[in-house]
MMTF fields as JSON, N, C-alpha, C and O atoms, coordinates in Angstrom:
{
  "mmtfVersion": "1.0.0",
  "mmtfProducer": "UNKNOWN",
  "numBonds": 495,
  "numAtoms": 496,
  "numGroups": 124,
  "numChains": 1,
  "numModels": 1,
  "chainsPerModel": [1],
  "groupsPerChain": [124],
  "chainIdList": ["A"],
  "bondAtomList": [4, 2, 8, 6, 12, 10, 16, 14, 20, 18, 24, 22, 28, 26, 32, 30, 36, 34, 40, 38, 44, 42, 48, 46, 52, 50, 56, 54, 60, 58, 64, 62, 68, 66, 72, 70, 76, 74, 80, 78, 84, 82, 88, 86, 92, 90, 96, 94, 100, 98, 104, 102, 108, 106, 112, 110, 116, 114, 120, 118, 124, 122, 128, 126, 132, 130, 136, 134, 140, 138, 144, 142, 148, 146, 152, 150, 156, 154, 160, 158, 164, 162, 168, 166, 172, 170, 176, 174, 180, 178, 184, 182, 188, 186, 192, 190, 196, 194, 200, 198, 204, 202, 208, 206, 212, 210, 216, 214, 220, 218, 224, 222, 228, 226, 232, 230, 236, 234, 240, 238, 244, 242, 248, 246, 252, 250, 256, 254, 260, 258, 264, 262, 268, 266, 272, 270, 276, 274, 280, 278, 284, 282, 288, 286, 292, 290, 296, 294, 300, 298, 304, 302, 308, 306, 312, 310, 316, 314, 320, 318, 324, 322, 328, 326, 332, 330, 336, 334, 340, 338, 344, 342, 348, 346, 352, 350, 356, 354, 360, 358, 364, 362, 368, 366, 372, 370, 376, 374, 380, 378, 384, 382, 388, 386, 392, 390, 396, 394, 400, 398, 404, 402, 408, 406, 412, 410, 416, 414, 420, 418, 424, 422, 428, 426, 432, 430, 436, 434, 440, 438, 444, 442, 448, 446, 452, 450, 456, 454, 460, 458, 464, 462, 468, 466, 472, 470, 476, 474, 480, 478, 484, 482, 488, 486, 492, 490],
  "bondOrderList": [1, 1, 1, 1, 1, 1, 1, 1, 1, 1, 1, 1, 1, 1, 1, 1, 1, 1, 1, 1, 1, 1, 1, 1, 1, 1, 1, 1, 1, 1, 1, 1, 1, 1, 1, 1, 1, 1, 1, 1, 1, 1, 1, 1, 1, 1, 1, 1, 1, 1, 1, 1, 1, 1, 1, 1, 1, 1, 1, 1, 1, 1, 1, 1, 1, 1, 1, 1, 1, 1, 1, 1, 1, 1, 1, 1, 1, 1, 1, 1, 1, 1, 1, 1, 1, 1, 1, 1, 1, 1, 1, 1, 1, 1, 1, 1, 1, 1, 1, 1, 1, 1, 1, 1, 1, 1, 1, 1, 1, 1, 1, 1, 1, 1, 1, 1, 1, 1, 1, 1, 1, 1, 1],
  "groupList": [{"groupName": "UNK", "atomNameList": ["N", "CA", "C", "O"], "elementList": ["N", "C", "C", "O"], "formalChargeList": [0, 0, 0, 0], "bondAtomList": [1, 0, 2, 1, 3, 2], "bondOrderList": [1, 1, 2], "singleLetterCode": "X", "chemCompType": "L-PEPTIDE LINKING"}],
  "groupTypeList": [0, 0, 0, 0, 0, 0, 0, 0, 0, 0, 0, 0, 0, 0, 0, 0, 0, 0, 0, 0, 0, 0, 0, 0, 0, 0, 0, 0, 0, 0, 0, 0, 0, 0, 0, 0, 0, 0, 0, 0, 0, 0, 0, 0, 0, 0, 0, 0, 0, 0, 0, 0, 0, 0, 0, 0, 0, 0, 0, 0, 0, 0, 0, 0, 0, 0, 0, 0, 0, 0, 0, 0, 0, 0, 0, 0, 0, 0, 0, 0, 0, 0, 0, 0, 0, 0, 0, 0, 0, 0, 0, 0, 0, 0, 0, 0, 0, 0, 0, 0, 0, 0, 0, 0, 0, 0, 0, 0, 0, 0, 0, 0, 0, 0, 0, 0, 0, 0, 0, 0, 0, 0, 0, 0],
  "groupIdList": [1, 2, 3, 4, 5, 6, 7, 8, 9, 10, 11, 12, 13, 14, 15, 16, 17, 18, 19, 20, 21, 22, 23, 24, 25, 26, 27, 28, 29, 30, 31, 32, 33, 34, 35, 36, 37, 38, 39, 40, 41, 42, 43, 44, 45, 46, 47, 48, 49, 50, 51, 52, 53, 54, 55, 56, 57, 58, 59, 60, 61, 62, 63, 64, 65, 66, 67, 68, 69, 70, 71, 72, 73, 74, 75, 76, 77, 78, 79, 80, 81, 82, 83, 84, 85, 86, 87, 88, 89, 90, 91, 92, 93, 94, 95, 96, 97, 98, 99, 100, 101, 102, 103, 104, 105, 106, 107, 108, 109, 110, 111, 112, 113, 114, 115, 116, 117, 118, 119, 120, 121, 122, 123, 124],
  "secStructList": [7, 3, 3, 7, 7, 5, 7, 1, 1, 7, 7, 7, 1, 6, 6, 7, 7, 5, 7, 1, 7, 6, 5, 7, 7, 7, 5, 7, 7, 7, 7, 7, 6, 6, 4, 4, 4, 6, 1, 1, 1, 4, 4, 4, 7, 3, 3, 3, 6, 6, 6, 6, 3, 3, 3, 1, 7, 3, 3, 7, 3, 3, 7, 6, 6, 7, 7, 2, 2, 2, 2, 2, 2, 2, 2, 6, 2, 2, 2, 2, 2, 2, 2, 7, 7, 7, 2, 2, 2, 2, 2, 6, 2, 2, 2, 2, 2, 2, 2, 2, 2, 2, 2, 2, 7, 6, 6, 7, 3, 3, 3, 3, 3, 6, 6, 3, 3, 3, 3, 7, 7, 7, 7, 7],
  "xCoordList": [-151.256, -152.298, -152.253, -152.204, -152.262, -152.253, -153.614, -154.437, -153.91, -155.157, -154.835, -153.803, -156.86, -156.538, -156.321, -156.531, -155.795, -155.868, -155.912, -156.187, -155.676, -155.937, -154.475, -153.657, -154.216, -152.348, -151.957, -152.779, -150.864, -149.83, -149.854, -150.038, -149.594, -149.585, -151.111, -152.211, -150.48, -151.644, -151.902, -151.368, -152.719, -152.834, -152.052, -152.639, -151.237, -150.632, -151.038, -150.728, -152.217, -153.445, -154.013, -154.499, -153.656, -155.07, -156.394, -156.856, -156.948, -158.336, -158.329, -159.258, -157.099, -157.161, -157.571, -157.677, -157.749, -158.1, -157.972, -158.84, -157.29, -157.343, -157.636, -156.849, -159.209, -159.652, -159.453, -159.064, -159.435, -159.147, -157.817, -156.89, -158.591, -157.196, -156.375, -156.881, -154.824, -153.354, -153.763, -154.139, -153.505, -153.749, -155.3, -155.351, -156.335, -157.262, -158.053, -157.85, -158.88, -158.803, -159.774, -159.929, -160.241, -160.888, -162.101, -161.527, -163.254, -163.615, -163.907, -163.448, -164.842, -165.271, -166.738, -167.534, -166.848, -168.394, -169.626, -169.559, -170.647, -172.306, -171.224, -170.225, -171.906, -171.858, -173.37, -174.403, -173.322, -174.722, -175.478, -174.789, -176.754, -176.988, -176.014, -175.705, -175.465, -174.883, -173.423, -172.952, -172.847, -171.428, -171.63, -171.021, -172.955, -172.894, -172.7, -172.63, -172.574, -172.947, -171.112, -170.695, -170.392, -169.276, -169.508, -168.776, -170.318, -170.583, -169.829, -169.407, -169.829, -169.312, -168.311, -167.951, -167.858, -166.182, -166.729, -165.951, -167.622, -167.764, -167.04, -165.862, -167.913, -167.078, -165.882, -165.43, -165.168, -163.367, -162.565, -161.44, -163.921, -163.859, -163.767, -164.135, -163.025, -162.94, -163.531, -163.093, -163.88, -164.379, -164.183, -164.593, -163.323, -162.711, -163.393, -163.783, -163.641, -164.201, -164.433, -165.043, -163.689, -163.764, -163.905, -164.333, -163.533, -163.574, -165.356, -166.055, -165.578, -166.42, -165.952, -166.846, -164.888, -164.17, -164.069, -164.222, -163.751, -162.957, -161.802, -161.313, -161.329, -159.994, -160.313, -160.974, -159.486, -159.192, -157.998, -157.486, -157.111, -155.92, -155.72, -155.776, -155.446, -155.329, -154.347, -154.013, -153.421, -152.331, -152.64, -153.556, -151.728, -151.922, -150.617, -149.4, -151.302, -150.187, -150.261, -151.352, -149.445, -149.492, -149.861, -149.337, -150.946, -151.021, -151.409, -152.484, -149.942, -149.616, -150.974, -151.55, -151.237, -152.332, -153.422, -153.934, -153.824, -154.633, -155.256, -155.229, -155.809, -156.017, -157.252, -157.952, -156.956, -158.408, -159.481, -160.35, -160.153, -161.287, -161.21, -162.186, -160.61, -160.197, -160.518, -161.006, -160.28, -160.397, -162.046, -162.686, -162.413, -163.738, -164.756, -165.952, -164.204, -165.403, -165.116, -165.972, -164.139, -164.113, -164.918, -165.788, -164.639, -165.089, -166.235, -166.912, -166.858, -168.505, -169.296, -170.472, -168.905, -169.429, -169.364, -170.157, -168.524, -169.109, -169.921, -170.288, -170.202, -171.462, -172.244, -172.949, -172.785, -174.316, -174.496, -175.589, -173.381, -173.983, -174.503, -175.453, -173.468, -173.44, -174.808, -175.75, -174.588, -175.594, -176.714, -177.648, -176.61, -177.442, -177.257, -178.135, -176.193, -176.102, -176.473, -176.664, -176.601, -176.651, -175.048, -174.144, -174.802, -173.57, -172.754, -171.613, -173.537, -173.064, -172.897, -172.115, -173.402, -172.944, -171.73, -170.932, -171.695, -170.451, -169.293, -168.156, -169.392, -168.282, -167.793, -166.645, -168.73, -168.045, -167.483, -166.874, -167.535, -167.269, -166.165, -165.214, -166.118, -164.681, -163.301, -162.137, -163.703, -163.481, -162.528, -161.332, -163.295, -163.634, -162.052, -161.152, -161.745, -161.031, -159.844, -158.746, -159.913, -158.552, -158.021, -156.935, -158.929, -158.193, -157.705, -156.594, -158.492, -157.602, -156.335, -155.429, -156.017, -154.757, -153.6, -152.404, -154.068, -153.252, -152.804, -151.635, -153.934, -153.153, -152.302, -151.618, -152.522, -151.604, -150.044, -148.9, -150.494, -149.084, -148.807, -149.246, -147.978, -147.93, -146.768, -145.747, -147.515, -147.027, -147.78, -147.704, -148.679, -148.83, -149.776, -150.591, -149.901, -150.793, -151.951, -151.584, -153.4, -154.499, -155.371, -155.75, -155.802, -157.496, -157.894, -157.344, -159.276, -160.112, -160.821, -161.258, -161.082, -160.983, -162.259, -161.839, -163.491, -164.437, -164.759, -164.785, -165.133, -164.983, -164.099, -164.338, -162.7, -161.748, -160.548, -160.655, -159.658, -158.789, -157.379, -156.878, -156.554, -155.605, -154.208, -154.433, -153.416, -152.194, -151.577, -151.308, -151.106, -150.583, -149.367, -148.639, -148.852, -146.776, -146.058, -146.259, -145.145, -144.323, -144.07, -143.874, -144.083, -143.54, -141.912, -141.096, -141.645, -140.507, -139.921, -138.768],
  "yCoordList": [-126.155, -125.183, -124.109, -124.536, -122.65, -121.992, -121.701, -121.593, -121.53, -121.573, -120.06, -119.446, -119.776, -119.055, -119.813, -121.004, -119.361, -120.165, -119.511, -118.336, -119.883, -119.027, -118.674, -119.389, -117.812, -117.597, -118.635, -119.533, -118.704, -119.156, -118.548, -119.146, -117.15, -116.173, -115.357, -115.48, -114.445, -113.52, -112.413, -112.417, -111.52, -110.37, -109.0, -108.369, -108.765, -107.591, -106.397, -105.654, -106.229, -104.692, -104.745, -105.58, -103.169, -102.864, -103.419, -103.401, -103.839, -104.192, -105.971, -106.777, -106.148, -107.682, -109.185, -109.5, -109.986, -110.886, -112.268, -112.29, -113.676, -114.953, -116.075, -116.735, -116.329, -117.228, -117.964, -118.563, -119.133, -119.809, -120.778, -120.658, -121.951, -123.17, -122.864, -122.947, -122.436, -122.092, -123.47, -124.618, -122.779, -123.796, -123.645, -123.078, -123.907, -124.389, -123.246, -122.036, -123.778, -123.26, -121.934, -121.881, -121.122, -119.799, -119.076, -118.849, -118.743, -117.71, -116.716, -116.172, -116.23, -114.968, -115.421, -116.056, -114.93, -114.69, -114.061, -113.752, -113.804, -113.239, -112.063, -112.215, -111.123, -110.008, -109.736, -109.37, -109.948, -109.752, -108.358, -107.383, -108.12, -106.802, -105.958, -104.92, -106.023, -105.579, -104.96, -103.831, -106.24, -106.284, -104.868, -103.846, -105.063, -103.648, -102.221, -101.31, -101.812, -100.967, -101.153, -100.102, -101.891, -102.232, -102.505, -102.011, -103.107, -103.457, -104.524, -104.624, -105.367, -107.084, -107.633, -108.81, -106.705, -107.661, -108.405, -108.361, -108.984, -109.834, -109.198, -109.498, -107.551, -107.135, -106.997, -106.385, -107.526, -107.578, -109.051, -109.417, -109.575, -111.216, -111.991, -111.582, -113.787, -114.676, -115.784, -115.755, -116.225, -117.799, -118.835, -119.164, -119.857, -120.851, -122.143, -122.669, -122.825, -123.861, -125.266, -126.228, -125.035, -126.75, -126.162, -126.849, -124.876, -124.419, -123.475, -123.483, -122.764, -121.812, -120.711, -119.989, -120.513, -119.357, -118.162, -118.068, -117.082, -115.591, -115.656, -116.092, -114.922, -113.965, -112.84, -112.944, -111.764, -110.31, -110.376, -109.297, -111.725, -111.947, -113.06, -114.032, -113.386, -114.797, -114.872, -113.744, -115.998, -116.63, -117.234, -118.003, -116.72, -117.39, -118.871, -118.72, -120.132, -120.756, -121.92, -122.051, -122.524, -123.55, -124.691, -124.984, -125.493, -126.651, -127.88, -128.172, -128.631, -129.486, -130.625, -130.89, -131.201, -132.03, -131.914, -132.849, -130.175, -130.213, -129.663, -128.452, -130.601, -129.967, -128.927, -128.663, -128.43, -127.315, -127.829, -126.965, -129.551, -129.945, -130.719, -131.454, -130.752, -131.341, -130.159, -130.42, -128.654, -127.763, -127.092, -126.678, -127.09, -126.441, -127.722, -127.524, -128.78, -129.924, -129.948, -130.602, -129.4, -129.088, -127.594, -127.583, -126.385, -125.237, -125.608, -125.693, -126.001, -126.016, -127.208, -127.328, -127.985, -129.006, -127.647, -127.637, -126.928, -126.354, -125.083, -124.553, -124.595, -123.284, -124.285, -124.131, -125.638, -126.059, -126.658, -126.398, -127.681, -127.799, -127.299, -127.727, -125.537, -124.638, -123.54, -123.308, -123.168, -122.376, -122.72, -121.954, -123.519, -124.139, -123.333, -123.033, -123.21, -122.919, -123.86, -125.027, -123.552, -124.169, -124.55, -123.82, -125.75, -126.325, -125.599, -125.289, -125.157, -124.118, -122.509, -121.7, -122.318, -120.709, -121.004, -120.14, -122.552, -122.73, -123.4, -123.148, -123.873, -124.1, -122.824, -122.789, -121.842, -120.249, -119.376, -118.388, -119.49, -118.922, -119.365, -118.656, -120.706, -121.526, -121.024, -121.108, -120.489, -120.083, -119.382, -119.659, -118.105, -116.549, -116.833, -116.067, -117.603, -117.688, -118.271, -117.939, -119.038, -119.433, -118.314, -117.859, -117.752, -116.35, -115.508, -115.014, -115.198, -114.411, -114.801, -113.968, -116.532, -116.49, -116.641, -116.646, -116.773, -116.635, -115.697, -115.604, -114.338, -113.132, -112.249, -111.235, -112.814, -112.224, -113.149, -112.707, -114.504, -115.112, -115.871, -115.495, -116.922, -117.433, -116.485, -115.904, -116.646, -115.884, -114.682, -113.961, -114.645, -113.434, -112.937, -113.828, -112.013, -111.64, -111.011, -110.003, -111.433, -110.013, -110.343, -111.418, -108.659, -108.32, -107.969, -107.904, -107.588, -106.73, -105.639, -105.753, -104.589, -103.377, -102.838, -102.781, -102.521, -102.218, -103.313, -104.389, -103.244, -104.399, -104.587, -104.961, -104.419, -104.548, -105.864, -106.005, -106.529, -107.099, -106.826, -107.088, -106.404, -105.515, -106.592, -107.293, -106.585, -107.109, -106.562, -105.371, -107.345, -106.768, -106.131, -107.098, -105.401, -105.089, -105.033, -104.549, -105.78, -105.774, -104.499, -103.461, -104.623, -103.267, -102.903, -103.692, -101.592, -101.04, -101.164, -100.781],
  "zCoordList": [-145.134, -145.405, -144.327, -143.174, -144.518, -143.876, -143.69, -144.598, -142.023, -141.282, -140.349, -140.08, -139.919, -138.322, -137.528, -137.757, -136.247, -135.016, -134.105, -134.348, -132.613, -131.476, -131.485, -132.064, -130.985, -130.388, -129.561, -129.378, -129.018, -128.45, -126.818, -125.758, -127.097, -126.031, -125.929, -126.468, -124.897, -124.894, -125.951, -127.06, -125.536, -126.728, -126.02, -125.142, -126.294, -125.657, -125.33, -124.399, -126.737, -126.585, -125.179, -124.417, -125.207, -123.92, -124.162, -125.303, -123.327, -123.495, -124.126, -124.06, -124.654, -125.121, -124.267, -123.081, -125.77, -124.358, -124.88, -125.752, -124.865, -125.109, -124.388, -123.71, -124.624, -123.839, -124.012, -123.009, -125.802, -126.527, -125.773, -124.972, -126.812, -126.274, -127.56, -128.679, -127.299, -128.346, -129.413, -129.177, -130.556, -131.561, -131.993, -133.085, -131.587, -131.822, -133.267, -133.174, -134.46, -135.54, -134.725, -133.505, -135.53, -134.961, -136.053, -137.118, -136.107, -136.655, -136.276, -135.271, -137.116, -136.811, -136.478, -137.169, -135.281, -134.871, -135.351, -136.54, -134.815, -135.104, -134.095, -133.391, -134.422, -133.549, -132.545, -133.106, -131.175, -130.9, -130.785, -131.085, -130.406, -130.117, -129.137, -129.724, -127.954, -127.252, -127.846, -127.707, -128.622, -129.463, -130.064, -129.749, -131.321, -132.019, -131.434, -132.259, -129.685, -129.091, -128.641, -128.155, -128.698, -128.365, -126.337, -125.479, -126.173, -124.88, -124.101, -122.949, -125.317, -124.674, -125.583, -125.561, -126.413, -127.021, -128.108, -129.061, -128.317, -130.043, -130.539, -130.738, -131.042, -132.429, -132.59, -133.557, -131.699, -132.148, -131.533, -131.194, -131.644, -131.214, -132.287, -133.388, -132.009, -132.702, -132.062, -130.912, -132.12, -131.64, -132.045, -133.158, -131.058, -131.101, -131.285, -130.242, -132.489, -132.81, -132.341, -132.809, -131.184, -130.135, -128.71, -127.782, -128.566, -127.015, -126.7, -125.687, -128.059, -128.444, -127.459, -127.018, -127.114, -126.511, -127.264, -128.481, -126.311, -127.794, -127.257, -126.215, -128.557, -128.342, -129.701, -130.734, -129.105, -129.798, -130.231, -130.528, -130.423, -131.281, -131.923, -131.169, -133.337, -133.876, -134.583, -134.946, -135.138, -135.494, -137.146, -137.439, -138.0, -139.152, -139.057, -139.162, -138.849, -138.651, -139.901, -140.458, -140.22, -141.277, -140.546, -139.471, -141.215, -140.73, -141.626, -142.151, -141.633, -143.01, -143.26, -144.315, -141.759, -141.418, -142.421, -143.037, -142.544, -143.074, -144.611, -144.829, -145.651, -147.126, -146.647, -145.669, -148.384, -148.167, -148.099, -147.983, -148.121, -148.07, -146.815, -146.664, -146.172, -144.624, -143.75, -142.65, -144.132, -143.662, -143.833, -142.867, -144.861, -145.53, -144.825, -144.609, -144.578, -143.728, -142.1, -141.506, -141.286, -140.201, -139.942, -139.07, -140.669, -140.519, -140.579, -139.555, -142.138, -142.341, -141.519, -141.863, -140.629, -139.8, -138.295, -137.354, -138.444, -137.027, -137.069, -136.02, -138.217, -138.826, -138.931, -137.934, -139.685, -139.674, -138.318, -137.815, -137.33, -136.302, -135.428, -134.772, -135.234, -134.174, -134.401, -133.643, -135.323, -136.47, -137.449, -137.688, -137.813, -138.459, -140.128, -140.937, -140.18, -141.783, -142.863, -142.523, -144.072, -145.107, -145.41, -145.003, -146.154, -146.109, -146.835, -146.491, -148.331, -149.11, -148.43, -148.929, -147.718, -147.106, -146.109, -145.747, -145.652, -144.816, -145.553, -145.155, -146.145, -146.888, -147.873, -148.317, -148.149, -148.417, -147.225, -147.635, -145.927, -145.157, -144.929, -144.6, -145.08, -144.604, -145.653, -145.263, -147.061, -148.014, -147.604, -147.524, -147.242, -146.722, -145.665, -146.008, -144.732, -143.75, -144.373, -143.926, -145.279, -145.956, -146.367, -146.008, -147.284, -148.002, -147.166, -147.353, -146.064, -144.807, -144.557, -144.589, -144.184, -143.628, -144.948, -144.655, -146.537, -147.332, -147.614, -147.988, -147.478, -147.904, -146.482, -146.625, -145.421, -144.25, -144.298, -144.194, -144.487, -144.767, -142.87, -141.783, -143.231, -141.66, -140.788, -141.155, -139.319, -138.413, -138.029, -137.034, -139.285, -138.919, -137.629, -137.393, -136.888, -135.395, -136.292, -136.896, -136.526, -136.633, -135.78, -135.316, -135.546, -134.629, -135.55, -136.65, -135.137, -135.595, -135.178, -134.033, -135.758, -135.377, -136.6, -137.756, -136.419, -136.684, -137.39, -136.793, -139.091, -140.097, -140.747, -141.895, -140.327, -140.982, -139.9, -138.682, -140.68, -140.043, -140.006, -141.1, -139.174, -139.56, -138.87, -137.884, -139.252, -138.448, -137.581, -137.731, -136.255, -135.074, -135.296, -135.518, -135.36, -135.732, -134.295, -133.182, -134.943, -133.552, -132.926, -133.557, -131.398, -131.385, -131.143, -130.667, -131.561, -132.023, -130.708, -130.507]
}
């Protein structure tokens, strides 16, 4: 199953940053008040689901270990514990993150950059 994850390496962008333990699965955060002002890095942050770390770079990597309901009960166990979501808004979010790393494909590097998620390209 192709998943997010934290990188491997660092983030090469200016301003980048990987706090995250390599490997570990990743979402997307709350943006806080400050974030919206671009003060403190959320809004182009991920947060690491066992570390609760950021990074401003993530990894689409395959991970055979895990089905899509192995995956949708790790994601949505850490939105109702962390958050207190409803199981159904977290198990759609968990959704939401599969489809990300299916339509980038494995390997692939993305940030984020306003509300959009864009892929890193190597550079030339």
């Amino acid at each position: 199953m192709l998943v997010l994850a934290a990188p491997r390496g660092e983030d090469p962008r200016d301003g980048g940053f990987v706090h995250t333990v390599a490997g570990e699965l990743v979402i997307r955060p709350f943006v806080c008040g400050a974030g919206e002002h671009g003060a403190c890095g959320c809004e182009r942050s991920w947060a690491g689901v066992t570390s609760y770390a950021a990074t401003t770079l993530v990894e689409v990597v395959d991970r055979p270990d895990l089905t899509p309901a192995t995956y949708a009960d790790l994601i949505a166990r850490y939105f109702t514990d962390v958050w207190q979501w409803k199981a159904d808004d977290a198990r759609e979010e968990a959704q939401e993150l599969a489809d990300i790393a299916d339509d980038f494909g494995p390997g692939a590097l993305l940030y984020i950059e306003g509300e959009y998620i864009h892929r890193l390209e190597p550079r030339p």
